[in-house]
Short mmCIF file of C-alpha atoms and ligand atoms in Angstrom, two decimals:
data_model
loop_
_atom_site.label_atom_id
_atom_site.label_comp_id
_atom_site.label_asym_id
_atom_site.label_seq_id
_atom_site.Cartn_x
_atom_site.Cartn_y
_atom_site.Cartn_z
CA UNK A 3 2.18 5.63 22.91
CA UNK A 4 5.43 7.61 22.90
CA UNK A 5 8.26 7.21 20.45
CA UNK A 6 10.19 5.41 23.25
CA UNK A 7 7.50 2.75 23.14
CA UNK A 8 7.75 2.73 19.36
CA UNK A 9 11.49 2.16 19.75
CA UNK A 10 10.86 -0.81 22.04
CA UNK A 11 8.35 -2.30 19.61
CA UNK A 12 10.73 -1.80 16.70
CA UNK A 13 13.42 -3.58 18.72
CA UNK A 14 11.10 -6.51 19.34
CA UNK A 15 10.48 -6.67 15.59
CA UNK A 16 14.22 -6.57 14.92
CA UNK A 17 14.79 -9.44 17.35
CA UNK A 18 12.14 -11.56 15.65
CA UNK A 19 13.70 -10.88 12.27
CA UNK A 20 17.17 -11.66 13.63
CA UNK A 21 15.95 -14.97 15.11
CA UNK A 22 14.77 -16.17 11.72
CA UNK A 23 17.85 -14.99 9.92
CA UNK A 24 20.44 -16.15 12.51
CA UNK A 25 23.62 -16.09 10.46
CA UNK A 26 21.79 -15.83 7.14
CA UNK A 27 21.63 -12.70 5.01
CA UNK A 28 18.23 -10.92 4.92
CA UNK A 29 17.46 -9.66 1.43
CA UNK A 30 14.43 -7.43 0.92
CA UNK A 31 13.34 -6.99 -2.70
CA UNK A 32 10.97 -4.27 -3.86
CA UNK A 33 10.30 -2.24 -6.96
CA UNK A 34 10.77 1.12 -5.19
CA UNK A 35 14.03 1.83 -3.39
CA UNK A 36 14.35 3.11 0.18
CA UNK A 37 16.91 5.80 -0.76
CA UNK A 38 17.28 7.47 -4.13
CA UNK A 39 19.82 10.00 -5.35
CA UNK A 40 18.96 13.05 -7.43
CA UNK A 41 20.73 16.10 -8.77
CA UNK A 42 19.46 19.41 -7.50
CA UNK A 43 21.22 22.62 -8.59
CA UNK A 44 24.25 20.56 -9.57
CA UNK A 45 24.47 18.83 -6.15
CA UNK A 46 23.64 15.18 -5.46
CA UNK A 47 20.89 14.94 -2.83
CA UNK A 48 19.33 11.87 -1.29
CA UNK A 49 15.61 11.23 -0.88
CA UNK A 50 14.84 9.29 2.28
CA UNK A 51 11.96 7.00 3.14
CA UNK A 52 9.16 9.41 4.05
CA UNK A 53 6.74 6.99 5.62
CA UNK A 54 4.95 3.72 5.21
CA UNK A 55 6.63 0.39 4.71
CA UNK A 56 10.06 1.63 3.62
CA UNK A 57 10.35 3.88 6.68
CA UNK A 58 9.40 0.97 8.96
CA UNK A 59 11.75 -1.54 7.33
CA UNK A 60 14.73 0.80 7.21
CA UNK A 61 15.63 0.54 10.95
CA UNK A 62 15.16 -3.24 10.78
CA UNK A 63 17.55 -3.45 7.83
CA UNK A 64 20.02 -1.23 9.65
CA UNK A 65 19.91 -3.52 12.68
CA UNK A 66 20.31 -6.80 10.78
CA UNK A 67 22.69 -5.30 8.18
CA UNK A 68 20.98 -6.99 5.26
CA UNK A 69 20.67 -6.12 1.57
CA UNK A 70 17.83 -4.28 -0.12
CA UNK A 71 17.40 -4.93 -3.85
CA UNK A 72 15.38 -2.32 -5.78
CA UNK A 73 15.06 -0.45 -9.05
CA UNK A 74 17.52 2.47 -9.13
CA UNK A 75 15.36 5.14 -10.71
CA UNK A 76 16.96 8.28 -9.25
CA UNK A 77 18.74 10.44 -11.85
CA UNK A 78 21.95 10.37 -9.79
CA UNK A 79 21.66 6.76 -8.61
CA UNK A 80 24.35 5.48 -10.97
CA UNK A 81 26.87 8.05 -9.76
CA UNK A 82 26.61 6.94 -6.15
CA UNK A 83 27.10 3.15 -6.42
CA UNK A 84 30.18 0.97 -6.60
CA UNK A 85 30.93 -1.22 -9.64
CA UNK A 86 28.46 -3.91 -8.45
CA UNK A 87 25.57 -1.42 -8.27
CA UNK A 88 25.70 -1.31 -4.48
CA UNK A 89 25.60 1.74 -2.23
CA UNK A 90 25.76 1.49 1.57
CA UNK A 91 22.90 3.30 3.32
CA UNK A 92 21.83 5.31 5.28
CA UNK A 93 24.35 7.82 3.95
CA UNK A 94 25.29 9.25 7.36
CA UNK A 95 25.74 5.85 9.05
CA UNK A 96 26.02 3.13 6.39
CA UNK A 97 24.86 -0.18 7.79
CA UNK A 98 23.17 -2.09 4.99
CA UNK A 99 23.58 -2.50 1.25
CA UNK A 100 21.20 -1.08 -1.30
CA UNK A 101 21.75 -3.08 -4.49
CA UNK A 102 20.24 -1.23 -7.40
CA UNK A 103 18.74 -2.91 -10.45
CA UNK A 104 19.07 -0.85 -13.63
CA UNK A 105 16.16 -0.87 -16.05
CA UNK A 106 16.20 0.25 -19.66
CA UNK A 107 13.45 2.55 -20.93
CA UNK A 108 11.87 -0.47 -22.66
CA UNK A 109 11.86 -2.37 -19.36
CA UNK A 110 10.27 0.53 -17.47
CA UNK A 111 7.65 0.73 -20.16
CA UNK A 112 6.92 -2.99 -20.35
CA UNK A 113 7.54 -4.21 -16.80
CA UNK A 114 6.45 -1.22 -14.67
CA UNK A 115 3.96 0.83 -16.74
CA UNK A 116 2.88 -2.17 -18.78
CA UNK A 117 2.54 -5.53 -17.07
CA UNK A 118 2.60 -4.37 -13.43
CA UNK A 119 0.29 -1.40 -13.78
CA UNK A 120 -1.83 -2.16 -16.85
CA UNK A 121 -2.31 -5.89 -16.33
CA UNK A 122 -1.79 -6.96 -12.71
CA UNK A 123 -3.02 -3.74 -11.08
CA UNK A 124 -6.43 -3.62 -12.84
CA UNK A 125 -6.75 -7.42 -12.65
CA UNK A 126 -6.25 -7.55 -8.88
CA UNK A 127 -8.55 -4.53 -8.41
CA UNK A 128 -11.32 -6.31 -10.35
CA UNK A 129 -11.20 -3.94 -13.32
CA UNK A 130 -10.41 -6.41 -16.09
CA UNK A 131 -11.75 -4.02 -18.77
CA UNK A 132 -8.68 -1.85 -18.13
CA UNK A 133 -6.23 -4.74 -18.66
CA UNK A 134 -3.86 -4.33 -21.60
CA UNK A 135 -2.14 -7.71 -21.89
CA UNK A 136 0.37 -6.78 -24.62
CA UNK A 137 2.83 -9.65 -25.29
CA UNK A 138 5.73 -7.17 -25.05
CA UNK A 139 4.66 -6.25 -21.50
CA UNK A 140 4.80 -9.88 -20.44
CA UNK A 141 8.24 -10.33 -22.03
CA UNK A 142 9.58 -7.28 -20.19
CA UNK A 143 8.02 -8.43 -16.91
CA UNK A 144 9.72 -11.84 -17.21
CA UNK A 145 13.06 -10.35 -18.17
CA UNK A 146 12.97 -7.76 -15.37
CA UNK A 147 11.96 -10.33 -12.76
CA UNK A 148 15.03 -12.30 -13.88
CA UNK A 149 17.15 -9.19 -13.32
CA UNK A 150 15.78 -8.74 -9.81
CA UNK A 151 16.35 -12.44 -9.06
CA UNK A 152 19.93 -12.22 -10.34
CA UNK A 153 20.57 -9.22 -8.09
CA UNK A 154 19.33 -11.27 -5.12
CA UNK A 155 21.63 -14.14 -6.07
CA UNK A 156 24.51 -11.69 -6.47
CA UNK A 157 23.97 -10.35 -2.96
CA UNK A 158 25.14 -13.50 -1.18
CA UNK A 159 26.80 -16.88 -1.87
CA UNK A 160 24.92 -18.69 0.88
CA UNK A 161 21.19 -19.42 1.38
CA UNK A 162 19.55 -16.13 2.28
CA UNK A 163 16.19 -15.22 3.76
CA UNK A 164 14.55 -13.29 0.95
CA UNK A 165 11.46 -11.15 1.35
CA UNK A 166 9.81 -10.07 -1.92
CA UNK A 167 7.38 -7.16 -1.90
CA UNK A 168 4.35 -6.88 -4.11
CA UNK A 169 2.96 -7.57 -7.55
CA UNK A 170 5.94 -6.33 -9.53
CA UNK A 171 7.89 -9.45 -8.57
CA UNK A 172 5.68 -12.51 -8.95
CA UNK A 173 8.20 -14.47 -11.05
CA UNK A 174 11.47 -13.68 -9.28
CA UNK A 175 10.99 -16.24 -6.45
CA UNK A 176 11.04 -19.19 -8.89
CA UNK A 177 14.41 -18.19 -10.35
CA UNK A 178 15.90 -17.68 -6.88
CA UNK A 179 14.45 -21.02 -5.71
CA UNK A 180 15.96 -22.89 -8.67
CA UNK A 181 19.41 -21.52 -7.84
CA UNK A 182 19.15 -21.77 -4.01
CA UNK A 183 16.87 -24.64 -2.99
CA UNK A 184 17.61 -24.02 0.70
CA UNK A 185 16.88 -20.31 0.80
CA UNK A 186 13.85 -19.16 2.80
CA UNK A 187 11.59 -17.18 0.48
CA UNK A 188 8.65 -15.04 1.58
CA UNK A 189 6.45 -12.67 -0.39
CA UNK A 190 4.00 -9.99 0.70
CA UNK A 191 1.32 -9.10 -1.86
CA UNK A 192 0.26 -5.50 -1.08
CA UNK A 193 -2.82 -5.36 -3.29
CA UNK A 194 -5.99 -7.52 -3.30
CA UNK A 195 -5.95 -11.05 -4.65
CA UNK A 196 -9.07 -11.61 -6.80
CA UNK A 197 -11.33 -14.64 -7.00
CA UNK A 198 -10.54 -17.34 -9.59
CA UNK A 199 -13.12 -16.21 -12.18
CA UNK A 200 -11.40 -12.79 -12.25
CA UNK A 201 -7.83 -14.09 -12.06
CA UNK A 202 -8.64 -16.46 -14.90
CA UNK A 203 -8.88 -13.38 -17.17
CA UNK A 204 -5.09 -13.10 -17.05
CA UNK A 205 -3.48 -15.12 -19.87
CA UNK A 206 -0.38 -15.83 -17.77
CA UNK A 207 -2.20 -17.12 -14.70
CA UNK A 208 -0.24 -20.39 -14.59
CA UNK A 209 3.20 -18.81 -14.78
CA UNK A 210 2.32 -16.21 -12.14
CA UNK A 211 1.11 -18.88 -9.72
CA UNK A 212 4.14 -21.05 -10.38
CA UNK A 213 6.44 -18.10 -9.64
CA UNK A 214 4.68 -17.30 -6.38
CA UNK A 215 4.57 -20.95 -5.27
CA UNK A 216 8.36 -20.95 -5.13
CA UNK A 217 7.93 -19.03 -1.86
CA UNK A 218 7.75 -20.72 1.54
CA UNK A 219 5.33 -18.08 2.80
CA UNK A 220 2.95 -15.74 0.98
CA UNK A 221 1.29 -12.96 2.95
CA UNK A 222 -1.87 -11.01 2.11
CA UNK A 223 -3.65 -8.25 4.00
CA UNK A 224 -6.89 -10.14 4.61
CA UNK A 225 -8.33 -13.63 5.00
CA UNK A 226 -10.49 -13.03 1.93
CA UNK A 227 -7.42 -12.60 -0.29
CA UNK A 228 -5.87 -15.76 1.20
CA UNK A 229 -9.01 -17.77 0.39
CA UNK A 230 -9.07 -16.34 -3.15
CA UNK A 231 -5.44 -17.31 -3.66
CA UNK A 232 -6.01 -20.88 -2.47
CA UNK A 233 -9.04 -21.12 -4.79
CA UNK A 234 -6.95 -19.94 -7.76
CA UNK A 235 -4.19 -22.46 -7.05
CA UNK A 236 -6.74 -25.23 -6.66
CA UNK A 237 -8.48 -24.37 -9.93
CA UNK A 238 -5.45 -23.59 -12.07
CA UNK A 239 -2.74 -26.04 -11.02
CA UNK A 240 -2.34 -29.65 -9.93
CA UNK A 241 -0.87 -28.54 -6.58
CA UNK A 242 -2.36 -30.07 -3.44
CA UNK A 243 -4.25 -27.39 -1.49
CA UNK A 244 -4.81 -27.91 2.23
CA UNK A 245 -7.44 -25.29 3.12
CA UNK A 246 -7.59 -26.11 6.84
CA UNK A 247 -3.86 -25.58 7.16
CA UNK A 248 -3.75 -22.89 4.46
CA UNK A 249 -0.85 -24.52 2.72
CA UNK A 250 -0.06 -25.78 -0.76
CA UNK A 251 2.18 -28.71 -1.77
CA UNK A 252 3.76 -28.00 -5.13
CA UNK A 253 6.90 -29.25 -6.89
CA UNK A 254 8.25 -30.92 -3.76
CA UNK A 255 7.77 -27.99 -1.37
CA UNK A 256 5.07 -26.53 0.81
CA UNK A 257 3.94 -22.90 0.58
CA UNK A 258 2.05 -21.40 3.53
CA UNK A 259 -0.55 -18.68 2.91
CA UNK A 260 -1.34 -16.28 5.77
CA UNK A 261 -2.96 -12.91 6.35
CA UNK A 262 -0.85 -10.16 7.90
CA UNK A 263 -2.81 -6.88 7.84
CA UNK A 264 -0.28 -4.12 7.25
CA UNK A 265 -0.33 -1.32 9.82
CA UNK A 266 1.24 2.10 10.27
CA UNK A 267 3.61 3.55 12.85
CA UNK A 268 0.60 4.65 14.89
CA UNK A 269 2.55 6.15 17.81
CA UNK A 270 4.52 8.34 15.44
CA UNK A 271 1.36 9.41 13.62
CA UNK A 272 -0.28 10.40 16.93
CA UNK A 273 2.82 12.41 17.89
CA UNK A 274 2.90 14.11 14.49
CA UNK A 275 -0.67 15.28 14.99
CA UNK A 276 0.35 17.24 18.08
CA UNK A 277 3.39 19.13 16.87
CA UNK A 278 3.87 22.89 16.84
CA UNK A 279 4.70 22.66 13.13
CA UNK A 280 1.30 21.05 12.56
CA UNK A 281 -0.47 23.74 14.62
CA UNK A 282 1.26 26.50 12.65
CA UNK A 283 0.34 24.82 9.37
CA UNK A 284 -3.28 24.47 10.43
CA UNK A 285 -3.49 28.13 11.55
CA UNK A 286 -2.56 29.46 8.12
CA UNK A 287 -4.32 26.71 6.11
CA UNK A 288 -7.65 27.13 7.92
CA UNK A 289 -7.51 30.89 7.52
CA UNK A 290 -6.75 30.61 3.80
CA UNK A 291 -9.59 28.15 3.13
CA UNK A 292 -12.20 29.66 5.45
CA UNK A 293 -12.25 26.63 7.77
CA UNK A 294 -12.85 28.77 10.82
CA UNK A 295 -15.48 29.06 13.53
CA UNK A 296 -18.20 26.41 13.26
CA UNK A 297 -17.36 25.52 9.67
CA UNK A 298 -17.12 21.75 9.23
CA UNK A 299 -15.04 19.81 6.73
CA UNK A 300 -14.33 16.34 5.36
CA UNK A 301 -11.02 15.16 3.99
CA UNK A 302 -9.99 12.74 1.23
CA UNK A 303 -6.32 11.88 0.70
CA UNK A 304 -4.99 9.46 -1.91
CA UNK A 305 -2.96 8.82 -5.01
CA UNK A 306 -4.94 9.82 -8.08
CA UNK A 307 -5.91 6.27 -8.98
CA UNK A 308 -9.14 4.90 -10.45
CA UNK A 309 -9.31 2.37 -7.61
CA UNK A 310 -9.74 5.11 -5.02
CA UNK A 311 -13.35 5.96 -5.92
CA UNK A 312 -12.78 9.73 -6.16
CA UNK A 313 -15.32 10.30 -8.94
CA UNK A 314 -17.98 8.23 -7.17
CA UNK A 315 -17.29 10.19 -3.96
CA UNK A 316 -17.75 13.52 -5.76
CA UNK A 317 -21.12 12.25 -7.06
CA UNK A 318 -22.09 11.40 -3.48
CA UNK A 319 -21.05 14.85 -2.24
CA UNK A 320 -23.10 16.45 -5.00
CA UNK A 321 -26.09 14.42 -3.88
CA UNK A 322 -25.44 15.41 -0.25
CA UNK A 323 -25.47 19.16 -0.96
CA UNK A 324 -28.49 18.75 -3.26
CA UNK A 325 -30.45 16.94 -0.55
CA UNK A 326 -29.15 19.04 2.34
CA UNK A 327 -29.06 22.70 1.33
CA UNK A 328 -28.65 23.57 5.03
CA UNK A 329 -25.05 22.32 4.77
CA UNK A 330 -24.12 24.61 1.87
CA UNK A 331 -21.60 27.22 3.04
CA UNK A 332 -21.34 25.25 6.31
CA UNK A 333 -19.46 22.16 5.19
CA UNK A 334 -16.51 21.85 2.77
CA UNK A 335 -14.78 18.86 1.23
CA UNK A 336 -10.97 18.90 0.86
CA UNK A 337 -9.52 16.58 -1.78
CA UNK A 338 -5.77 15.99 -1.57
CA UNK A 339 -4.77 13.97 -4.64
CA UNK A 340 -1.21 12.87 -5.24
CA UNK A 341 -0.46 12.57 -8.94
CA UNK A 342 0.46 9.00 -9.82
CA UNK A 343 1.48 6.94 -12.86
CA UNK A 344 0.73 10.01 -14.99
CA UNK A 345 2.21 8.55 -18.18
CA UNK A 346 -0.47 5.85 -18.37
CA UNK A 347 -3.58 6.78 -20.41
CA UNK A 348 -6.15 5.60 -17.83
CA UNK A 349 -4.52 7.80 -15.18
CA UNK A 350 -4.39 10.85 -17.47
CA UNK A 351 -8.06 10.45 -18.34
CA UNK A 352 -8.92 10.05 -14.66
CA UNK A 353 -7.08 13.29 -13.79
CA UNK A 354 -9.13 15.27 -16.25
CA UNK A 355 -12.43 13.61 -15.24
CA UNK A 356 -11.79 14.36 -11.55
CA UNK A 357 -10.96 17.99 -12.44
CA UNK A 358 -14.22 18.24 -14.45
CA UNK A 359 -16.26 16.69 -11.62
CA UNK A 360 -14.84 19.16 -9.08
CA UNK A 361 -15.69 22.08 -11.41
CA UNK A 362 -19.20 20.70 -11.93
CA UNK A 363 -19.96 20.51 -8.19
CA UNK A 364 -18.40 23.90 -7.50
CA UNK A 365 -20.30 25.54 -10.38
CA UNK A 366 -23.55 24.07 -9.12
CA UNK A 367 -23.30 25.01 -5.43
CA UNK A 368 -20.40 27.46 -5.01
CA UNK A 369 -21.01 31.06 -3.96
CA UNK A 370 -18.88 34.20 -3.84
CA UNK A 371 -17.81 33.22 -0.32
CA UNK A 372 -17.63 29.45 -0.49
CA UNK A 373 -16.03 26.74 -2.61
CA UNK A 374 -17.68 23.37 -1.82
CA UNK A 375 -14.79 21.15 -3.04
CA UNK A 376 -11.28 22.41 -2.47
CA UNK A 377 -8.60 20.60 -4.46
CA UNK A 378 -5.63 20.95 -2.15
CA UNK A 379 -2.66 21.75 -4.36
CA UNK A 380 -0.17 22.95 -1.76
CA UNK A 381 2.54 20.58 -0.55
CA UNK A 382 1.46 19.00 2.73
CA UNK A 383 4.38 18.38 5.07
CA UNK A 384 3.88 15.31 7.29
CA UNK A 385 2.97 17.40 10.34
CA UNK A 386 0.61 19.53 8.24
CA UNK A 387 -1.22 16.48 6.92
CA UNK A 388 -1.45 15.07 10.45
CA UNK A 389 -2.97 18.37 11.63
CA UNK A 390 -5.53 18.22 8.80
CA UNK A 391 -6.46 14.68 9.84
CA UNK A 392 -6.80 15.85 13.45
CA UNK A 393 -9.01 18.80 12.59
CA UNK A 394 -11.23 17.07 10.02
CA UNK A 395 -14.79 16.26 11.10
CA UNK A 396 -14.70 13.19 8.93
CA UNK A 397 -12.46 11.32 6.51
CA UNK A 398 -13.99 9.94 3.33
CA UNK A 399 -12.04 6.77 2.52
CA UNK A 400 -14.19 5.24 -0.19
CA UNK A 401 -12.08 3.22 -2.65
CA UNK A 402 -13.90 0.97 -5.10
CA UNK A 403 -11.22 -1.63 -4.28
CA UNK A 404 -8.15 -1.35 -2.07
CA UNK A 405 -5.73 -3.95 -0.68
CA UNK A 406 -5.70 -2.32 2.76
CA UNK A 407 -5.73 1.53 2.82
CA UNK A 408 -3.34 3.11 5.28
CA UNK A 409 -4.88 6.60 5.07
CA UNK A 410 -7.80 5.25 7.11
CA UNK A 411 -5.33 4.17 9.80
CA UNK A 412 -3.39 7.45 9.71
CA UNK A 413 -6.63 9.39 10.16
CA UNK A 414 -7.60 7.26 13.16
CA UNK A 415 -4.20 7.56 14.85
CA UNK A 416 -4.20 11.35 14.38
CA UNK A 417 -7.49 11.87 16.29
CA UNK A 418 -5.80 13.30 19.35
CA UNK A 419 -8.25 16.22 19.84
CA UNK A 420 -12.02 16.42 19.20
CA UNK A 421 -12.49 13.05 17.43
CA UNK A 422 -13.57 12.86 13.82
CA UNK A 423 -15.51 10.06 12.12
CA UNK A 424 -14.12 7.55 9.65
CA UNK A 425 -16.38 6.86 6.67
CA UNK A 426 -14.95 3.71 5.13
CA UNK A 427 -15.65 1.66 2.02
CA UNK A 428 -16.75 -1.94 2.51
CA UNK A 429 -14.41 -2.76 -0.37
CA UNK A 430 -11.21 -1.58 1.33
CA UNK A 431 -9.14 -4.31 3.02
CA UNK A 432 -9.08 -2.05 6.10
CA UNK A 433 -12.80 -2.71 6.63
CA UNK A 434 -11.94 -6.20 7.99
CA UNK A 435 -10.21 -4.53 10.96
CA UNK A 436 -11.90 -1.11 11.14
CA UNK A 437 -15.46 -1.98 10.13
CA UNK A 438 -16.83 -1.76 13.68
CA UNK A 439 -15.85 1.79 14.65
CA UNK A 440 -16.31 3.42 11.26
CA UNK A 441 -19.42 4.13 9.20
CA UNK A 442 -19.23 1.55 6.43
CA UNK A 443 -20.46 2.58 2.99
CA UNK A 444 -20.68 1.10 -0.46
CA UNK A 445 -18.56 3.30 -2.75
CA UNK A 446 -20.85 2.74 -5.74
CA UNK A 447 -23.95 3.77 -3.78
CA UNK A 448 -23.96 7.59 -3.55
CA UNK A 449 -27.00 7.50 -1.22
CA UNK A 450 -25.11 5.43 1.34
CA UNK A 451 -22.13 7.83 1.23
CA UNK A 452 -24.36 10.92 1.44
CA UNK A 453 -26.24 9.40 4.40
CA UNK A 454 -22.94 8.58 6.11
CA UNK A 455 -21.78 12.20 5.77
CA UNK A 456 -25.02 13.38 7.36
CA UNK A 457 -24.72 10.82 10.16
CA UNK A 458 -21.09 11.76 10.84
CA UNK A 459 -21.87 15.49 10.97
CA UNK A 460 -24.72 14.88 13.41
CA UNK A 461 -22.93 12.40 15.68
CA UNK A 462 -22.55 13.34 19.36
CA UNK A 463 -19.10 13.86 20.79
CA UNK A 464 -19.62 10.92 23.13
CA UNK A 465 -20.45 8.55 20.25
CA UNK A 466 -17.46 9.79 18.28
CA UNK A 467 -15.17 9.23 21.28
CA UNK A 468 -16.36 5.67 21.79
CA UNK A 469 -15.88 4.85 18.11
CA UNK A 470 -12.46 6.41 17.81
CA UNK A 471 -11.24 4.72 21.00
CA UNK A 472 -12.19 1.33 19.52
CA UNK A 473 -10.47 2.14 16.25
CA UNK A 474 -7.35 3.48 17.93
CA UNK A 475 -6.99 0.30 19.98
CA UNK A 476 -6.83 -1.69 16.74
CA UNK A 477 -4.56 0.72 14.88
CA UNK A 478 -2.05 0.88 17.76
CA UNK A 479 -2.12 -2.83 18.60
CA UNK A 480 -1.82 -3.92 14.96
CA UNK A 481 0.74 -1.41 13.83
CA UNK A 482 3.54 -1.89 11.31
CA UNK A 483 5.88 -3.39 13.92
CA UNK A 484 3.27 -5.96 14.95
CA UNK A 485 2.96 -6.77 11.24
CA UNK A 486 6.70 -7.30 10.94
CA UNK A 487 6.81 -9.43 14.07
CA UNK A 488 3.95 -11.68 13.09
CA UNK A 489 5.35 -12.13 9.58
CA UNK A 490 8.76 -13.15 10.88
CA UNK A 491 7.38 -15.26 13.75
CA UNK A 492 5.35 -17.21 11.22
CA UNK A 493 8.36 -17.53 8.93
CA UNK A 494 10.51 -18.80 11.83
CA UNK A 495 7.86 -21.37 12.79
CA UNK A 496 7.70 -22.61 9.18
CA UNK A 497 11.47 -22.89 9.03
CA UNK A 498 11.61 -24.84 12.32
CA UNK A 499 8.87 -27.16 11.04
CA UNK A 500 10.69 -27.71 7.78
CA UNK A 501 13.93 -28.67 9.46
CA UNK A 502 12.21 -31.29 11.58
CA UNK A 503 9.82 -32.65 8.90
CA UNK A 504 10.38 -35.03 5.99
CA UNK A 505 10.46 -33.59 2.46
CA UNK A 506 7.10 -32.90 0.77
CA UNK A 507 5.87 -35.47 -1.75
CA UNK A 508 6.34 -34.16 -5.27
CA UNK A 509 3.26 -33.53 -7.34
O1 LIG B 3 -0.31 -0.42 -3.21
C1 LIG B 3 0.67 -0.82 -4.07
C2 LIG B 3 1.76 0.22 -4.27
O2 LIG B 3 2.84 -0.36 -4.92
C3 LIG B 3 2.20 0.80 -2.95
O3 LIG B 3 3.13 -0.02 -2.34
C4 LIG B 3 2.66 2.16 -3.35
O4 LIG B 3 2.47 3.10 -2.35
C5 LIG B 3 1.81 2.52 -4.51
O5 LIG B 3 1.33 1.31 -5.05
C6 LIG B 3 2.58 3.45 -5.43
O6 LIG B 3 2.78 2.99 -6.66
P1 LIG B 3 3.98 3.36 -7.63
O7 LIG B 3 5.20 2.70 -7.10
O8 LIG B 3 3.52 2.81 -8.93
O9 LIG B 3 4.11 4.85 -7.62
#
């Protein structure tokens, strides 16, 4: 698909969004902002959306001229806004408002590092032992959600269409709903939703559910997360849960629960994998790391997070080289880790354990001419990363739990030359869509991962082509624009239904 086609798809998504909003303001709310301002050598510079959801939503926001509410965390953010905290973006052609929410150091500590990333993140990724439910974290989370909600209410006097993003903002919908009963509120939860016995471990389960049930529509990546959410509501509240219809009647309103698997801009990713800049990058990178001739390699790319299964993967690689000495000096593993949440203890400890594990494997098998695991430290420009995806014989995407995993989709879309093989964890949300064309593994079973590496390296070109063609069909058809369209089509249908239906019985 060319970028012209991408343009047409994006336009279709814009039209769907515009249909729902009609003359209403669209307000997107997320923790991270689409544009942030920094000082560099005394000059103010702007960071733009590099990829993913923000990059996909930005043209939509430009077209519908809405408002985006987000935490202003750039060191020059305050210098670039008006008195109400608003800056018009994009800078070169301002068409929508970015309304920044200012957080104190205590709020960042309690709301972002604390409750969001040391309570909700481990909880939803089934790692309750890592939860740190400090009362101060909960207080900061509540207070900051109020601040986000107030920024939404400050953005418009009428009843907006508000779209909340992610686990940082579970309580904000209730405050907006109380002030604007006729607003349309939707929420997309980007991480897994756990089963009730796990969610029950959170002391604030009732308040979180009550906050989320102020939405008209809640989206998850997979059907499994939708079912888990309905189970939690059923067990924890007196709301009426209609499983067939996937809806919940609560406090006089109905909330619909649907799965919308997030996609990528697949056409753009395919184009990126064929650029001259990518080819140039690959030429020098492959030379530097000895990835030349018949040498084969696997790639892992992710934020340095304990959910990504990096340590378990290194164990599996160690087992692979131990059991298959014929692949020593013939096959290399590249690990690109992006440092993340580095001021949280669990993440610091993970960084040092991953470093130790890489040293262990390299000490055991490395030779004067070969380093088995290469920790890629150089900056990878988008085209360079796309070229690495294209050239890799296989991608190892083996999280121990992951809401979706977009790296798997980027790898698939970038297979524009000799196709590589996707080795994918059963526990990634992406396995619901990509299970068929990939080799599925259990991330906690090193044998299954080692066997998958062997299978991928031995797979015929024909078999690889068939698999990648199947995967590419899915990744292109269910891309980020399809995700936007189906979310807003569903929202529009709910809104039409609501206008023609009697009010919900209160319970
Ligand atoms: O998957 C959840 C998520 O919030 C993503 O949207 C984002 O890419 C990632 O985590 C990064 O997290 P943070 O904002 O904490 O750096």
